[in-house]
């Protein structure tokens, strides 16, 4: 299983763009990268998933360089409600995928 | 539509008792996952099912933990002879076809006294 490394915590201010980078040096050919968001007292919520290059949805963008050894979740113009823990997961979709969440990145958005 | 539901939401039990935690996934979802989450940590994988078949139970801590999904829908996680160290939030998630996006339930907070 590919191991992921991401910062323990980050701070930002309302209106700023936030980029959270996840390292996954031993990512396998068939592995996808998935990000989840978790608010206190709630279960994780899927944000975005990608395999290579760039993926964008209404919530975030995911940038994956050509070597796929890292990925960056980009949250545009964050608000206080984006304060949460963000998890990066790597695994083979459709195979024997054992989701490994790790400790995630605790993002605090300040007024 | 209805999301993933779990019951009970809170369970307090005495050490040595058995507990059964229930998960009702989104209708039609093939895959169902069980996790345990300690405070300040991410969810820790326990086991998962595709339909009624248990695909992997490598995350179950010991043989006091078991899970079933007999008809490929509702699942039960059973902990026998509970211990204080079993106290945690137990989360269930389902996905349409195991293709990555999981939908989580609200969790069951288990406290063993």
mmCIF file of C-alpha atoms in Angstrom:
data_model
loop_
_atom_site.group_PDB
_atom_site.id
_atom_site.type_symbol
_atom_site.label_atom_id
_atom_site.label_comp_id
_atom_site.label_asym_id
_atom_site.label_seq_id
_atom_site.Cartn_x
_atom_site.Cartn_y
_atom_site.Cartn_z
ATOM 1 C CA UNK A 1 0.000 0.000 0.000
ATOM 2 C CA UNK A 2 1.255 3.469 -0.852
ATOM 3 C CA UNK A 3 2.032 5.470 2.270
ATOM 4 C CA UNK A 4 0.941 9.090 2.335
ATOM 5 C CA UNK A 5 2.450 12.041 4.151
ATOM 6 C CA UNK A 6 0.690 15.342 4.647
ATOM 7 C CA UNK A 7 1.142 18.268 7.027
ATOM 8 C CA UNK A 8 -0.434 17.841 10.436
ATOM 9 C CA UNK A 9 -1.960 21.310 10.413
ATOM 10 C CA UNK A 10 -2.377 24.475 8.383
ATOM 11 C CA UNK A 11 -3.765 27.905 9.050
ATOM 12 C CA UNK A 12 -5.371 30.292 6.598
ATOM 13 C CA UNK A 13 -7.669 33.282 6.430
ATOM 14 C CA UNK A 14 -11.036 33.751 4.853
ATOM 15 C CA UNK A 15 -10.877 34.438 1.150
ATOM 16 C CA UNK A 16 -7.462 32.912 0.620
ATOM 17 C CA UNK A 17 -6.630 29.937 -1.545
ATOM 18 C CA UNK A 18 -5.383 26.943 0.398
ATOM 19 C CA UNK A 19 -3.158 24.256 -1.028
ATOM 20 C CA UNK A 20 -2.593 21.032 0.885
ATOM 21 C CA UNK A 21 0.089 18.758 -0.496
ATOM 22 C CA UNK A 22 0.233 15.032 0.046
ATOM 23 C CA UNK A 23 3.331 12.947 -0.675
ATOM 24 C CA UNK A 24 2.937 9.371 -1.922
ATOM 25 C CA UNK A 25 6.333 8.368 -3.243
ATOM 26 C CA UNK A 26 5.533 4.684 -3.778
ATOM 27 C CA UNK A 27 2.223 5.137 -5.543
ATOM 28 C CA UNK A 28 1.442 2.197 -7.820
ATOM 29 C CA UNK A 29 0.405 2.346 -11.457
ATOM 30 C CA UNK A 30 -3.229 1.484 -10.749
ATOM 31 C CA UNK A 31 -3.605 3.714 -7.704
ATOM 32 C CA UNK A 32 -5.974 6.657 -7.595
ATOM 33 C CA UNK A 33 -5.733 9.621 -5.230
ATOM 34 C CA UNK A 34 -8.772 10.515 -3.188
ATOM 35 C CA UNK A 35 -9.361 13.355 -0.744
ATOM 36 C CA UNK A 36 -11.898 13.472 2.063
ATOM 37 C CA UNK A 37 -12.999 16.251 4.395
ATOM 38 C CA UNK A 38 -14.138 15.670 7.952
ATOM 39 C CA UNK A 39 -15.875 18.139 10.241
ATOM 40 C CA UNK A 40 -15.928 17.562 14.007
ATOM 41 C CA UNK A 41 -18.551 15.031 15.050
ATOM 42 C CA UNK A 42 -19.245 13.967 11.470
ATOM 43 C CA UNK A 43 -18.018 11.208 9.199
ATOM 44 C CA UNK A 44 -15.595 11.973 6.375
ATOM 45 C CA UNK A 45 -17.045 13.366 3.166
ATOM 46 C CA UNK A 46 -15.638 12.719 -0.299
ATOM 47 C CA UNK A 47 -14.170 15.813 -1.952
ATOM 48 C CA UNK A 48 -12.360 14.787 -5.099
ATOM 49 C CA UNK A 49 -10.541 11.946 -6.804
ATOM 50 C CA UNK A 50 -8.006 11.825 -9.590
ATOM 51 C CA UNK A 51 -5.414 9.758 -11.381
ATOM 52 C CA UNK A 52 -3.213 12.293 -13.155
ATOM 53 C CA UNK A 53 -2.949 15.933 -14.262
ATOM 54 C CA UNK A 54 -5.770 18.085 -12.949
ATOM 55 C CA UNK A 55 -9.288 17.416 -11.760
ATOM 56 C CA UNK A 56 -11.725 20.133 -10.810
ATOM 57 C CA UNK A 57 -15.187 20.081 -9.340
ATOM 58 C CA UNK A 58 -17.431 22.633 -7.671
ATOM 59 C CA UNK A 59 -15.601 22.299 -4.377
ATOM 60 C CA UNK A 60 -11.903 21.896 -5.114
ATOM 61 C CA UNK A 61 -9.155 21.175 -7.591
ATOM 62 C CA UNK A 62 -6.665 18.358 -7.475
ATOM 63 C CA UNK A 63 -3.281 18.775 -9.100
ATOM 64 C CA UNK A 64 -1.189 15.688 -9.803
ATOM 65 C CA UNK A 65 2.248 16.041 -11.403
ATOM 66 C CA UNK A 66 3.448 13.682 -14.083
ATOM 67 C CA UNK A 67 5.405 11.457 -11.690
ATOM 68 C CA UNK A 68 2.333 11.169 -9.422
ATOM 69 C CA UNK A 69 4.514 11.071 -6.327
ATOM 70 C CA UNK A 70 2.544 13.878 -4.776
ATOM 71 C CA UNK A 71 -0.765 15.636 -5.160
ATOM 72 C CA UNK A 72 -2.128 19.006 -4.117
ATOM 73 C CA UNK A 73 -5.660 19.722 -3.017
ATOM 74 C CA UNK A 74 -6.561 23.315 -3.764
ATOM 75 C CA UNK A 75 -9.448 25.034 -2.029
ATOM 76 C CA UNK A 76 -10.287 28.394 -3.613
ATOM 77 C CA UNK A 77 -11.317 31.317 -1.413
ATOM 78 C CA UNK A 78 -11.811 29.419 1.823
ATOM 79 C CA UNK A 79 -14.398 30.409 4.389
ATOM 80 C CA UNK A 80 -14.702 29.652 8.083
ATOM 81 C CA UNK A 81 -16.831 26.639 7.215
ATOM 82 C CA UNK A 82 -13.870 25.013 5.469
ATOM 83 C CA UNK A 83 -12.234 24.480 8.858
ATOM 84 C CA UNK A 84 -11.919 20.700 8.953
ATOM 85 C CA UNK A 85 -9.521 17.800 8.700
ATOM 86 C CA UNK A 86 -8.516 16.812 5.172
ATOM 87 C CA UNK A 87 -7.359 13.292 4.352
ATOM 88 C CA UNK A 88 -5.387 12.097 1.351
ATOM 89 C CA UNK A 89 -5.826 8.422 0.387
ATOM 90 C CA UNK A 90 -4.093 6.393 -2.264
ATOM 91 C CA UNK A 91 -5.282 3.033 -3.484
ATOM 92 C CA UNK A 92 -6.275 0.826 -6.378
ATOM 93 C CA UNK A 93 -9.877 1.511 -7.201
ATOM 94 C CA UNK A 94 -11.800 -1.681 -7.860
ATOM 95 C CA UNK A 95 -9.035 -3.879 -6.547
ATOM 96 C CA UNK A 96 -8.480 -4.920 -2.972
ATOM 97 C CA UNK A 97 -8.615 -1.311 -1.871
ATOM 98 C CA UNK A 98 -8.039 -0.892 1.853
ATOM 99 C CA UNK A 99 -8.664 2.779 2.630
ATOM 100 C CA UNK A 100 -5.939 4.227 4.847
ATOM 101 C CA UNK A 101 -6.830 7.629 6.249
ATOM 102 C CA UNK A 102 -3.854 8.530 8.411
ATOM 103 C CA UNK A 103 -4.095 11.584 10.662
ATOM 104 C CA UNK A 104 -4.942 14.048 7.926
ATOM 105 C CA UNK A 105 -4.310 17.790 7.814
ATOM 106 C CA UNK A 106 -6.194 19.964 10.243
ATOM 107 C CA UNK A 107 -7.050 23.201 8.448
ATOM 108 C CA UNK A 108 -8.106 26.168 10.523
ATOM 109 C CA UNK A 109 -9.530 29.161 8.691
ATOM 110 C CA UNK A 110 -9.385 32.422 10.611
ATOM 111 C CA UNK A 111 -11.635 35.455 10.135
ATOM 112 C CA UNK B 1 -32.483 10.032 -0.633
ATOM 113 C CA UNK B 2 -31.533 8.387 2.611
ATOM 114 C CA UNK B 3 -27.884 8.238 3.473
ATOM 115 C CA UNK B 4 -26.025 5.689 5.532
ATOM 116 C CA UNK B 5 -27.566 5.165 8.924
ATOM 117 C CA UNK B 6 -26.104 3.584 12.023
ATOM 118 C CA UNK B 7 -27.650 2.456 15.259
ATOM 119 C CA UNK B 8 -27.437 2.974 18.055
ATOM 120 C CA UNK B 9 -25.824 6.410 17.897
ATOM 121 C CA UNK B 10 -24.527 6.007 21.429
ATOM 122 C CA UNK B 11 -23.883 2.844 23.364
ATOM 123 C CA UNK B 12 -22.629 2.545 26.910
ATOM 124 C CA UNK B 13 -21.857 -0.944 28.056
ATOM 125 C CA UNK B 14 -20.085 -2.623 30.894
ATOM 126 C CA UNK B 15 -16.834 -4.409 30.404
ATOM 127 C CA UNK B 16 -17.371 -8.022 29.452
ATOM 128 C CA UNK B 17 -20.689 -7.478 27.692
ATOM 129 C CA UNK B 18 -21.256 -8.124 24.002
ATOM 130 C CA UNK B 19 -22.406 -5.317 21.722
ATOM 131 C CA UNK B 20 -23.832 -5.278 18.225
ATOM 132 C CA UNK B 21 -23.554 -2.208 16.059
ATOM 133 C CA UNK B 22 -25.747 -1.885 13.014
ATOM 134 C CA UNK B 23 -25.118 -0.210 9.688
ATOM 135 C CA UNK B 24 -27.762 0.394 7.035
ATOM 136 C CA UNK B 25 -26.010 1.413 3.805
ATOM 137 C CA UNK B 26 -27.377 3.424 0.932
ATOM 138 C CA UNK B 27 -29.728 1.216 -1.049
ATOM 139 C CA UNK B 28 -28.010 -0.513 -3.916
ATOM 140 C CA UNK B 29 -24.475 0.113 -2.695
ATOM 141 C CA UNK B 30 -22.309 -2.914 -3.248
ATOM 142 C CA UNK B 31 -19.471 -2.185 -0.850
ATOM 143 C CA UNK B 32 -19.707 -1.629 2.880
ATOM 144 C CA UNK B 33 -16.830 -0.655 5.163
ATOM 145 C CA UNK B 34 -16.358 -0.573 8.897
ATOM 146 C CA UNK B 35 -13.921 1.780 10.615
ATOM 147 C CA UNK B 36 -12.953 2.705 14.132
ATOM 148 C CA UNK B 37 -11.939 6.255 14.904
ATOM 149 C CA UNK B 38 -10.187 7.479 18.025
ATOM 150 C CA UNK B 39 -10.223 11.112 18.997
ATOM 151 C CA UNK B 40 -7.763 13.124 16.941
ATOM 152 C CA UNK B 41 -7.065 10.269 14.562
ATOM 153 C CA UNK B 42 -8.338 9.348 11.160
ATOM 154 C CA UNK B 43 -10.688 6.418 10.638
ATOM 155 C CA UNK B 44 -8.935 3.077 11.012
ATOM 156 C CA UNK B 45 -10.066 0.381 8.600
ATOM 157 C CA UNK B 46 -11.574 -2.727 10.181
ATOM 158 C CA UNK B 47 -13.239 -4.764 7.456
ATOM 159 C CA UNK B 48 -15.249 -4.521 4.263
ATOM 160 C CA UNK B 49 -17.823 -6.388 2.225
ATOM 161 C CA UNK B 50 -18.803 -6.596 -1.394
ATOM 162 C CA UNK B 51 -22.405 -7.731 -1.368
ATOM 163 C CA UNK B 52 -22.555 -10.357 1.379
ATOM 164 C CA UNK B 53 -18.962 -11.506 1.013
ATOM 165 C CA UNK B 54 -16.416 -10.284 3.500
ATOM 166 C CA UNK B 55 -13.486 -9.272 1.340
ATOM 167 C CA UNK B 56 -10.959 -8.304 3.946
ATOM 168 C CA UNK B 57 -10.949 -8.446 7.718
ATOM 169 C CA UNK B 58 -7.308 -7.700 8.259
ATOM 170 C CA UNK B 59 -8.136 -4.601 10.290
ATOM 171 C CA UNK B 60 -10.165 -6.374 12.944
ATOM 172 C CA UNK B 61 -8.063 -6.026 16.107
ATOM 173 C CA UNK B 62 -8.645 -9.538 17.460
ATOM 174 C CA UNK B 63 -11.093 -12.404 17.405
ATOM 175 C CA UNK B 64 -13.543 -10.616 19.691
ATOM 176 C CA UNK B 65 -14.505 -8.512 16.678
ATOM 177 C CA UNK B 66 -16.628 -9.920 13.888
ATOM 178 C CA UNK B 67 -18.873 -8.570 11.176
ATOM 179 C CA UNK B 68 -21.505 -9.909 8.865
ATOM 180 C CA UNK B 69 -23.675 -8.735 6.022
ATOM 181 C CA UNK B 70 -25.853 -11.788 5.371
ATOM 182 C CA UNK B 71 -28.140 -10.393 2.684
ATOM 183 C CA UNK B 72 -25.773 -7.925 1.132
ATOM 184 C CA UNK B 73 -27.435 -4.919 2.696
ATOM 185 C CA UNK B 74 -27.493 -4.274 6.450
ATOM 186 C CA UNK B 75 -24.331 -5.123 8.324
ATOM 187 C CA UNK B 76 -23.637 -5.826 11.965
ATOM 188 C CA UNK B 77 -20.327 -5.380 13.737
ATOM 189 C CA UNK B 78 -20.205 -7.440 16.901
ATOM 190 C CA UNK B 79 -17.732 -7.010 19.713
ATOM 191 C CA UNK B 80 -17.699 -9.790 22.270
ATOM 192 C CA UNK B 81 -16.495 -9.446 25.859
ATOM 193 C CA UNK B 82 -15.949 -5.731 25.469
ATOM 194 C CA UNK B 83 -12.951 -4.055 27.039
ATOM 195 C CA UNK B 84 -12.343 -0.430 27.911
ATOM 196 C CA UNK B 85 -9.881 -0.113 25.037
ATOM 197 C CA UNK B 86 -12.750 -0.832 22.639
ATOM 198 C CA UNK B 87 -14.243 2.579 23.458
ATOM 199 C CA UNK B 88 -14.250 4.618 20.273
ATOM 200 C CA UNK B 89 -16.394 5.944 17.456
ATOM 201 C CA UNK B 90 -17.332 3.161 15.058
ATOM 202 C CA UNK B 91 -18.108 4.340 11.552
ATOM 203 C CA UNK B 92 -19.678 2.614 8.623
ATOM 204 C CA UNK B 93 -19.442 3.673 5.004
ATOM 205 C CA UNK B 94 -20.840 2.385 1.755
ATOM 206 C CA UNK B 95 -19.901 2.877 -1.854
ATOM 207 C CA UNK B 96 -21.734 2.118 -5.047
ATOM 208 C CA UNK B 97 -19.152 -0.236 -6.443
ATOM 209 C CA UNK B 98 -15.956 0.139 -4.428
ATOM 210 C CA UNK B 99 -14.703 2.757 -6.863
ATOM 211 C CA UNK B 100 -13.395 5.118 -4.255
ATOM 212 C CA UNK B 101 -16.193 7.459 -3.187
ATOM 213 C CA UNK B 102 -17.503 6.329 0.168
ATOM 214 C CA UNK B 103 -20.504 7.717 2.007
ATOM 215 C CA UNK B 104 -20.161 7.674 5.747
ATOM 216 C CA UNK B 105 -22.789 7.248 8.391
ATOM 217 C CA UNK B 106 -22.995 9.320 11.580
ATOM 218 C CA UNK B 107 -21.178 6.693 13.615
ATOM 219 C CA UNK B 108 -21.826 4.878 16.866
ATOM 220 C CA UNK B 109 -20.045 6.195 19.924
ATOM 221 C CA UNK B 110 -19.200 3.169 22.066
ATOM 222 C CA UNK B 111 -18.190 3.641 25.673
ATOM 223 C CA UNK B 112 -17.116 0.644 27.717
ATOM 224 C CA UNK B 113 -17.159 1.262 31.468
#
